[in-house]
């Protein structure tokens, strides 16, 4: 094989490595005599040539560049005086260099230069993905082969916009999404054209619905499913607009907005790979319809805008994907199963799939805490608590508490360092964490995380609609408009009063007050009790609940009340068509149940705490021997009897509240409300006055015994609690009933 001519500019190996862009190899010159005259081996670079497929045995073997230093000298970066093995030189041959000989090292030439790795194609792949995302805007969902039947999707509750038809459901003008991610105003004709609902072929088989899903239908947008959101502010993100509601209009009766545009299925989309897009939009609508007023951890305009523009397809948005999937999982576990027409097994599989994706993200290392991670932690804690894994829920809460402190959410001064949207989310998350801390402590007698000395400066959440909050600033709501989040502000205020009571109680258990300090503490509790009872004075009209009508709420229940209540519960959880869910969409009615039941819980905690202090005061004044346990218990019993009327009034008021709020609304408040009612009912178990001796022996005396108003209320309360427990059972996934 002939050697190629050498390049004129090659001055040596280094120059050749720089100027030649192709792979080179070292070949030894055939002129050995010329090599011997120079006194050192001459190495040149030649362009690599493919060997001919010939049986020539004299073909030269390819050689790589030999290192000019031994391994030890090369590692120490010193000059080696030993010629490499196989070189032709006039110098004397040495088996070891002077450095290796001096250091008693093994002089070897085993180092092999490594080849250059492949180029980094990461940026190239990103460009290809962006081009593919642009080109697949008009790509339809993949369809199954003609020989295979398409998989069936579960039947979703048809929104009002799908039932009314295009002519009546669509307004005169509509706002549609353009391919570039912005928003443009469409003509009435464009708005009334139905969008095709594509088939999804990547889903597992699901039960066949009673009626087939039409191929031409409207899918409501998460931002436009409800009409209670007033016109948004002029911010950097244009939103869909709607007419502002009237002062006392119920959100359940407002007209829906425009429909949601078509989304092409993309297998590499992280959301499409977990949950079908139509079901995803339906669950997000459920969150904003029923859960948002209780857990407002999202900024609705920005969240729905990011969902519309496929934020999950951008690089580095794993946190956003985990947030969306966490919202899906928490919504499904908190709401009764009749809200989405899927079997229990399918709902459980979807919840676990979304929950595991979110947990996988949370398990990754991170450098800086973010409010989004705090929201994900809180939502996952809620999933754990509603699926009977309280230990995991409390562990997640402890992690999120440390995260909240790292964000500085317990300091009011930190909120001015962020834009209005970020500041609002941080404040809401703080009060959600604060309320959960007080609930855990009151129900399960757990130590407090948040103490008033550390977070007393944090202001209550603002009573402002999300549509009036943007990254640019806040605007004033129309006069007379009641924000859907007004109830969250009131319940946060009640939790603050709970925190003050629990904080004082834990301090007094460690160091019981006496003398003047005890009198001061009792005076503080009296003022705190008054603040609790007057917390809802002057609240907006939609939040007013008149539960103090005498006699109406404690009347004996009708004989068929139990059967009717049980039928209503099972209809709500099992039969999606038989339950009227429009009533539950009223934000204010859902918040009434949460606020007024929490108010009675705080009221009862203060009464218990005050009785403990009064008993301690009585024991101190009588100078009872600490070892005289019987005497101490007798004093506590007498003190408790002194507050018997107040305890009985708590039972009466709580039962009145439960009677005035529909069972559907109580079910939407989920298991936390059941725990609050159970705590009060179980604590008042011994508050009933015992019947006189002999009444159980004489039937006539038993008949003559007059049932007091409080006894009748507590009896009815226990009956009501049994049905609340049945709600708790129907939330569980562990029973054998297949629905």
PDB file of N, CA and C in Angstrom, residues 406-482:
ATOM      1  N   UNK A 406     -37.519  27.467  55.748  1.00  0.00           N
ATOM      2  CA  UNK A 406     -36.431  27.842  54.841  1.00  0.00           C
ATOM      3  C   UNK A 406     -36.870  28.917  53.849  1.00  0.00           C
ATOM      4  N   UNK A 407     -38.134  28.898  53.463  1.00  0.00           N
ATOM      5  CA  UNK A 407     -38.657  29.938  52.572  1.00  0.00           C
ATOM      6  C   UNK A 407     -38.870  31.269  53.295  1.00  0.00           C
ATOM      7  N   UNK A 408     -38.860  31.236  54.621  1.00  0.00           N
ATOM      8  CA  UNK A 408     -39.108  32.454  55.384  1.00  0.00           C
ATOM      9  C   UNK A 408     -40.558  32.863  55.428  1.00  0.00           C
ATOM     10  N   UNK A 409     -41.469  31.897  55.235  1.00  0.00           N
ATOM     11  CA  UNK A 409     -42.894  32.231  55.209  1.00  0.00           C
ATOM     12  C   UNK A 409     -43.431  32.605  56.577  1.00  0.00           C
ATOM     13  N   UNK A 410     -42.683  32.346  57.645  1.00  0.00           N
ATOM     14  CA  UNK A 410     -43.138  32.709  58.986  1.00  0.00           C
ATOM     15  C   UNK A 410     -42.774  34.139  59.346  1.00  0.00           C
ATOM     16  N   UNK A 411     -42.162  34.863  58.411  1.00  0.00           N
ATOM     17  CA  UNK A 411     -41.773  36.250  58.635  1.00  0.00           C
ATOM     18  C   UNK A 411     -42.520  37.142  57.649  1.00  0.00           C
ATOM     19  N   UNK A 412     -43.244  38.109  58.167  1.00  0.00           N
ATOM     20  CA  UNK A 412     -44.027  38.991  57.290  1.00  0.00           C
ATOM     21  C   UNK A 412     -43.125  39.807  56.375  1.00  0.00           C
ATOM     22  N   UNK A 413     -41.942  40.128  56.811  1.00  0.00           N
ATOM     23  CA  UNK A 413     -41.049  40.956  55.996  1.00  0.00           C
ATOM     24  C   UNK A 413     -40.601  40.256  54.724  1.00  0.00           C
ATOM     25  N   UNK A 414     -40.646  38.930  54.680  1.00  0.00           N
ATOM     26  CA  UNK A 414     -40.196  38.196  53.504  1.00  0.00           C
ATOM     27  C   UNK A 414     -41.168  38.310  52.334  1.00  0.00           C
ATOM     28  N   UNK A 415     -42.422  38.621  52.595  1.00  0.00           N
ATOM     29  CA  UNK A 415     -43.415  38.620  51.515  1.00  0.00           C
ATOM     30  C   UNK A 415     -43.243  39.806  50.567  1.00  0.00           C
ATOM     31  N   UNK A 416     -42.578  40.845  51.005  1.00  0.00           N
ATOM     32  CA  UNK A 416     -42.370  42.003  50.131  1.00  0.00           C
ATOM     33  C   UNK A 416     -41.262  41.776  49.112  1.00  0.00           C
ATOM     34  N   UNK A 417     -40.530  40.683  49.225  1.00  0.00           N
ATOM     35  CA  UNK A 417     -39.415  40.419  48.320  1.00  0.00           C
ATOM     36  C   UNK A 417     -39.826  39.639  47.077  1.00  0.00           C
ATOM     37  N   UNK A 418     -41.116  39.403  46.887  1.00  0.00           N
ATOM     38  CA  UNK A 418     -41.578  38.584  45.764  1.00  0.00           C
ATOM     39  C   UNK A 418     -42.717  39.298  45.046  1.00  0.00           C
ATOM     40  N   UNK A 419     -42.990  38.841  43.822  1.00  0.00           N
ATOM     41  CA  UNK A 419     -44.079  39.431  43.053  1.00  0.00           C
ATOM     42  C   UNK A 419     -45.413  39.044  43.681  1.00  0.00           C
ATOM     43  N   UNK A 420     -46.506  39.729  43.339  1.00  0.00           N
ATOM     44  CA  UNK A 420     -47.789  39.469  44.016  1.00  0.00           C
ATOM     45  C   UNK A 420     -48.271  38.029  43.931  1.00  0.00           C
ATOM     46  N   UNK A 421     -48.066  37.364  42.797  1.00  0.00           N
ATOM     47  CA  UNK A 421     -48.525  35.974  42.674  1.00  0.00           C
ATOM     48  C   UNK A 421     -47.741  35.070  43.611  1.00  0.00           C
ATOM     49  N   UNK A 422     -46.420  35.211  43.594  1.00  0.00           N
ATOM     50  CA  UNK A 422     -45.577  34.404  44.479  1.00  0.00           C
ATOM     51  C   UNK A 422     -45.885  34.707  45.941  1.00  0.00           C
ATOM     52  N   UNK A 423     -46.068  35.964  46.264  1.00  0.00           N
ATOM     53  CA  UNK A 423     -46.363  36.342  47.644  1.00  0.00           C
ATOM     54  C   UNK A 423     -47.694  35.760  48.106  1.00  0.00           C
ATOM     55  N   UNK A 424     -48.714  35.789  47.238  1.00  0.00           N
ATOM     56  CA  UNK A 424     -50.021  35.244  47.614  1.00  0.00           C
ATOM     57  C   UNK A 424     -49.946  33.745  47.844  1.00  0.00           C
ATOM     58  N   UNK A 425     -49.226  33.030  46.981  1.00  0.00           N
ATOM     59  CA  UNK A 425     -49.109  31.583  47.147  1.00  0.00           C
ATOM     60  C   UNK A 425     -48.346  31.241  48.424  1.00  0.00           C
ATOM     61  N   UNK A 426     -47.303  31.988  48.725  1.00  0.00           N
ATOM     62  CA  UNK A 426     -46.557  31.735  49.957  1.00  0.00           C
ATOM     63  C   UNK A 426     -47.428  31.970  51.191  1.00  0.00           C
ATOM     64  N   UNK A 427     -48.222  33.031  51.166  1.00  0.00           N
ATOM     65  CA  UNK A 427     -49.074  33.327  52.316  1.00  0.00           C
ATOM     66  C   UNK A 427     -50.151  32.254  52.479  1.00  0.00           C
ATOM     67  N   UNK A 428     -50.754  31.820  51.391  1.00  0.00           N
ATOM     68  CA  UNK A 428     -51.776  30.777  51.480  1.00  0.00           C
ATOM     69  C   UNK A 428     -51.182  29.469  51.982  1.00  0.00           C
ATOM     70  N   UNK A 429     -49.996  29.128  51.493  1.00  0.00           N
ATOM     71  CA  UNK A 429     -49.385  27.881  51.941  1.00  0.00           C
ATOM     72  C   UNK A 429     -49.024  27.947  53.418  1.00  0.00           C
ATOM     73  N   UNK A 430     -48.600  29.113  53.882  1.00  0.00           N
ATOM     74  CA  UNK A 430     -48.307  29.225  55.311  1.00  0.00           C
ATOM     75  C   UNK A 430     -49.558  28.958  56.130  1.00  0.00           C
ATOM     76  N   UNK A 431     -50.695  29.543  55.749  1.00  0.00           N
ATOM     77  CA  UNK A 431     -51.908  29.370  56.539  1.00  0.00           C
ATOM     78  C   UNK A 431     -52.493  27.976  56.376  1.00  0.00           C
ATOM     79  N   UNK A 432     -52.265  27.339  55.253  1.00  0.00           N
ATOM     80  CA  UNK A 432     -52.668  25.934  55.131  1.00  0.00           C
ATOM     81  C   UNK A 432     -51.843  25.063  56.077  1.00  0.00           C
ATOM     82  N   UNK A 433     -50.533  25.308  56.114  1.00  0.00           N
ATOM     83  CA  UNK A 433     -49.677  24.563  57.032  1.00  0.00           C
ATOM     84  C   UNK A 433     -50.015  24.893  58.483  1.00  0.00           C
ATOM     85  N   UNK A 434     -50.277  26.143  58.768  1.00  0.00           N
ATOM     86  CA  UNK A 434     -50.620  26.558  60.128  1.00  0.00           C
ATOM     87  C   UNK A 434     -51.921  25.893  60.581  1.00  0.00           C
ATOM     88  N   UNK A 435     -52.931  25.889  59.728  1.00  0.00           N
ATOM     89  CA  UNK A 435     -54.200  25.255  60.084  1.00  0.00           C
ATOM     90  C   UNK A 435     -54.076  23.759  60.267  1.00  0.00           C
ATOM     91  N   UNK A 436     -53.280  23.108  59.414  1.00  0.00           N
ATOM     92  CA  UNK A 436     -53.076  21.667  59.581  1.00  0.00           C
ATOM     93  C   UNK A 436     -52.360  21.362  60.891  1.00  0.00           C
ATOM     94  N   UNK A 437     -51.429  22.224  61.287  1.00  0.00           N
ATOM     95  CA  UNK A 437     -50.726  22.039  62.559  1.00  0.00           C
ATOM     96  C   UNK A 437     -51.697  22.096  63.735  1.00  0.00           C
ATOM     97  N   UNK A 438     -52.591  23.063  63.741  1.00  0.00           N
ATOM     98  CA  UNK A 438     -53.551  23.185  64.846  1.00  0.00           C
ATOM     99  C   UNK A 438     -54.569  22.046  64.829  1.00  0.00           C
ATOM    100  N   UNK A 439     -54.947  21.587  63.634  1.00  0.00           N
ATOM    101  CA  UNK A 439     -55.889  20.466  63.558  1.00  0.00           C
ATOM    102  C   UNK A 439     -55.256  19.194  64.084  1.00  0.00           C
ATOM    103  N   UNK A 440     -54.022  18.907  63.667  1.00  0.00           N
ATOM    104  CA  UNK A 440     -53.322  17.722  64.167  1.00  0.00           C
ATOM    105  C   UNK A 440     -53.184  17.775  65.685  1.00  0.00           C
ATOM    106  N   UNK A 441     -52.827  18.944  66.211  1.00  0.00           N
ATOM    107  CA  UNK A 441     -52.611  19.070  67.646  1.00  0.00           C
ATOM    108  C   UNK A 441     -53.909  18.899  68.422  1.00  0.00           C
ATOM    109  N   UNK A 442     -55.015  19.457  67.916  1.00  0.00           N
ATOM    110  CA  UNK A 442     -56.288  19.384  68.633  1.00  0.00           C
ATOM    111  C   UNK A 442     -56.886  17.990  68.579  1.00  0.00           C
ATOM    112  N   UNK A 443     -56.788  17.330  67.429  1.00  0.00           N
ATOM    113  CA  UNK A 443     -57.442  16.031  67.258  1.00  0.00           C
ATOM    114  C   UNK A 443     -56.587  14.897  67.800  1.00  0.00           C
ATOM    115  N   UNK A 444     -55.294  14.921  67.506  1.00  0.00           N
ATOM    116  CA  UNK A 444     -54.419  13.813  67.890  1.00  0.00           C
ATOM    117  C   UNK A 444     -53.521  14.128  69.072  1.00  0.00           C
ATOM    118  N   UNK A 445     -53.674  15.293  69.710  1.00  0.00           N
ATOM    119  CA  UNK A 445     -52.872  15.684  70.878  1.00  0.00           C
ATOM    120  C   UNK A 445     -51.379  15.642  70.567  1.00  0.00           C
ATOM    121  N   UNK A 446     -50.991  16.175  69.403  1.00  0.00           N
ATOM    122  CA  UNK A 446     -49.591  16.211  68.991  1.00  0.00           C
ATOM    123  C   UNK A 446     -48.962  17.544  69.376  1.00  0.00           C
ATOM    124  N   UNK A 447     -47.639  17.573  69.567  1.00  0.00           N
ATOM    125  CA  UNK A 447     -46.977  18.854  69.858  1.00  0.00           C
ATOM    126  C   UNK A 447     -47.107  19.819  68.680  1.00  0.00           C
ATOM    127  N   UNK A 448     -47.052  21.088  68.984  1.00  0.00           N
ATOM    128  CA  UNK A 448     -47.196  22.119  67.964  1.00  0.00           C
ATOM    129  C   UNK A 448     -45.883  22.327  67.219  1.00  0.00           C
ATOM    130  N   UNK A 449     -45.989  22.627  65.932  1.00  0.00           N
ATOM    131  CA  UNK A 449     -44.833  23.049  65.143  1.00  0.00           C
ATOM    132  C   UNK A 449     -44.696  24.576  65.174  1.00  0.00           C
ATOM    133  N   UNK A 450     -45.771  25.269  64.853  1.00  0.00           N
ATOM    134  CA  UNK A 450     -45.754  26.735  64.801  1.00  0.00           C
ATOM    135  C   UNK A 450     -46.157  27.303  66.160  1.00  0.00           C
ATOM    136  N   UNK A 451     -45.317  28.173  66.691  1.00  0.00           N
ATOM    137  CA  UNK A 451     -45.600  28.862  67.945  1.00  0.00           C
ATOM    138  C   UNK A 451     -45.817  30.348  67.658  1.00  0.00           C
ATOM    139  N   UNK A 452     -46.677  30.938  68.463  1.00  0.00           N
ATOM    140  CA  UNK A 452     -47.085  32.313  68.198  1.00  0.00           C
ATOM    141  C   UNK A 452     -45.920  33.290  68.281  1.00  0.00           C
ATOM    142  N   UNK A 453     -44.940  32.988  69.115  1.00  0.00           N
ATOM    143  CA  UNK A 453     -43.799  33.894  69.223  1.00  0.00           C
ATOM    144  C   UNK A 453     -42.991  33.949  67.934  1.00  0.00           C
ATOM    145  N   UNK A 454     -43.085  32.901  67.112  1.00  0.00           N
ATOM    146  CA  UNK A 454     -42.286  32.828  65.886  1.00  0.00           C
ATOM    147  C   UNK A 454     -43.006  33.389  64.661  1.00  0.00           C
ATOM    148  N   UNK A 455     -44.326  33.360  64.658  1.00  0.00           N
ATOM    149  CA  UNK A 455     -45.049  33.713  63.430  1.00  0.00           C
ATOM    150  C   UNK A 455     -46.212  34.662  63.688  1.00  0.00           C
ATOM    151  N   UNK A 456     -46.192  35.393  64.781  1.00  0.00           N
ATOM    152  CA  UNK A 456     -47.314  36.282  65.103  1.00  0.00           C
ATOM    153  C   UNK A 456     -47.424  37.453  64.143  1.00  0.00           C
ATOM    154  N   UNK A 457     -46.348  37.768  63.417  1.00  0.00           N
ATOM    155  CA  UNK A 457     -46.383  38.935  62.529  1.00  0.00           C
ATOM    156  C   UNK A 457     -47.018  38.647  61.178  1.00  0.00           C
ATOM    157  N   UNK A 458     -47.230  37.382  60.837  1.00  0.00           N
ATOM    158  CA  UNK A 458     -47.756  37.042  59.511  1.00  0.00           C
ATOM    159  C   UNK A 458     -49.215  37.473  59.423  1.00  0.00           C
ATOM    160  N   UNK A 459     -49.545  38.242  58.400  1.00  0.00           N
ATOM    161  CA  UNK A 459     -50.915  38.723  58.215  1.00  0.00           C
ATOM    162  C   UNK A 459     -51.796  37.623  57.639  1.00  0.00           C
ATOM    163  N   UNK A 460     -53.094  37.777  57.808  1.00  0.00           N
ATOM    164  CA  UNK A 460     -54.051  36.808  57.289  1.00  0.00           C
ATOM    165  C   UNK A 460     -54.062  36.851  55.763  1.00  0.00           C
ATOM    166  N   UNK A 461     -54.481  35.761  55.113  1.00  0.00           N
ATOM    167  CA  UNK A 461     -54.550  35.772  53.640  1.00  0.00           C
ATOM    168  C   UNK A 461     -55.520  36.827  53.152  1.00  0.00           C
ATOM    169  N   UNK A 462     -55.212  37.411  52.025  1.00  0.00           N
ATOM    170  CA  UNK A 462     -56.022  38.502  51.494  1.00  0.00           C
ATOM    171  C   UNK A 462     -57.310  37.975  50.873  1.00  0.00           C
ATOM    172  N   UNK A 463     -58.334  38.767  51.000  1.00  0.00           N
ATOM    173  CA  UNK A 463     -59.649  38.436  50.452  1.00  0.00           C
ATOM    174  C   UNK A 463     -59.743  39.026  49.047  1.00  0.00           C
ATOM    175  N   UNK A 464     -59.018  38.416  48.100  1.00  0.00           N
ATOM    176  CA  UNK A 464     -58.915  38.948  46.744  1.00  0.00           C
ATOM    177  C   UNK A 464     -58.934  37.803  45.747  1.00  0.00           C
ATOM    178  N   UNK A 465     -59.736  37.962  44.700  1.00  0.00           N
ATOM    179  CA  UNK A 465     -59.836  36.949  43.664  1.00  0.00           C
ATOM    180  C   UNK A 465     -58.515  36.797  42.928  1.00  0.00           C
ATOM    181  N   UNK A 466     -58.231  35.593  42.459  1.00  0.00           N
ATOM    182  CA  UNK A 466     -57.016  35.364  41.688  1.00  0.00           C
ATOM    183  C   UNK A 466     -56.985  36.196  40.412  1.00  0.00           C
ATOM    184  N   UNK A 467     -58.145  36.461  39.832  1.00  0.00           N
ATOM    185  CA  UNK A 467     -58.185  37.223  38.589  1.00  0.00           C
ATOM    186  C   UNK A 467     -57.703  38.653  38.767  1.00  0.00           C
ATOM    187  N   UNK A 468     -57.652  39.143  40.000  1.00  0.00           N
ATOM    188  CA  UNK A 468     -57.199  40.498  40.272  1.00  0.00           C
ATOM    189  C   UNK A 468     -55.763  40.520  40.792  1.00  0.00           C
ATOM    190  N   UNK A 469     -55.072  39.392  40.684  1.00  0.00           N
ATOM    191  CA  UNK A 469     -53.679  39.300  41.115  1.00  0.00           C
ATOM    192  C   UNK A 469     -52.850  38.836  39.925  1.00  0.00           C
ATOM    193  N   UNK A 470     -51.823  39.568  39.590  1.00  0.00           N
ATOM    194  CA  UNK A 470     -50.896  39.185  38.533  1.00  0.00           C
ATOM    195  C   UNK A 470     -49.486  39.485  39.003  1.00  0.00           C
ATOM    196  N   UNK A 471     -48.514  39.099  38.196  1.00  0.00           N
ATOM    197  CA  UNK A 471     -47.125  39.375  38.555  1.00  0.00           C
ATOM    198  C   UNK A 471     -46.812  40.868  38.529  1.00  0.00           C
ATOM    199  N   UNK A 472     -47.666  41.645  37.868  1.00  0.00           N
ATOM    200  CA  UNK A 472     -47.442  43.087  37.790  1.00  0.00           C
ATOM    201  C   UNK A 472     -47.998  43.829  38.995  1.00  0.00           C
ATOM    202  N   UNK A 473     -49.023  43.272  39.644  1.00  0.00           N
ATOM    203  CA  UNK A 473     -49.603  43.952  40.790  1.00  0.00           C
ATOM    204  C   UNK A 473     -51.004  43.459  41.086  1.00  0.00           C
ATOM    205  N   UNK A 474     -51.672  44.169  41.998  1.00  0.00           N
ATOM    206  CA  UNK A 474     -53.036  43.833  42.401  1.00  0.00           C
ATOM    207  C   UNK A 474     -53.970  44.980  42.019  1.00  0.00           C
ATOM    208  N   UNK A 475     -55.206  44.617  41.696  1.00  0.00           N
ATOM    209  CA  UNK A 475     -56.228  45.615  41.410  1.00  0.00           C
ATOM    210  C   UNK A 475     -57.396  45.433  42.368  1.00  0.00           C
ATOM    211  N   UNK A 476     -58.230  46.446  42.467  1.00  0.00           N
ATOM    212  CA  UNK A 476     -59.354  46.425  43.399  1.00  0.00           C
ATOM    213  C   UNK A 476     -60.530  45.672  42.798  1.00  0.00           C
ATOM    214  N   UNK A 477     -61.172  44.853  43.614  1.00  0.00           N
ATOM    215  CA  UNK A 477     -62.348  44.126  43.163  1.00  0.00           C
ATOM    216  C   UNK A 477     -63.530  45.083  43.028  1.00  0.00           C
ATOM    217  N   UNK A 478     -64.515  44.738  42.178  1.00  0.00           N
ATOM    218  CA  UNK A 478     -65.723  45.570  42.084  1.00  0.00           C
ATOM    219  C   UNK A 478     -66.435  45.639  43.427  1.00  0.00           C
ATOM    220  N   UNK A 479     -67.055  46.748  43.673  1.00  0.00           N
ATOM    221  CA  UNK A 479     -67.760  46.940  44.937  1.00  0.00           C
ATOM    222  C   UNK A 479     -68.916  45.948  45.052  1.00  0.00           C
ATOM    223  N   UNK A 480     -69.001  45.280  46.180  1.00  0.00           N
ATOM    224  CA  UNK A 480     -70.044  44.294  46.404  1.00  0.00           C
ATOM    225  C   UNK A 480     -69.682  42.891  45.986  1.00  0.00           C
ATOM    226  N   UNK A 481     -68.552  42.704  45.296  1.00  0.00           N
ATOM    227  CA  UNK A 481     -68.160  41.354  44.886  1.00  0.00           C
ATOM    228  C   UNK A 481     -67.573  40.588  46.070  1.00  0.00           C
ATOM    229  N   UNK A 482     -68.025  39.377  46.279  1.00  0.00           N
ATOM    230  CA  UNK A 482     -67.541  38.521  47.363  1.00  0.00           C
ATOM    231  C   UNK A 482     -66.587  37.496  46.763  1.00  0.00           C
TER     232      UNK A 482
END
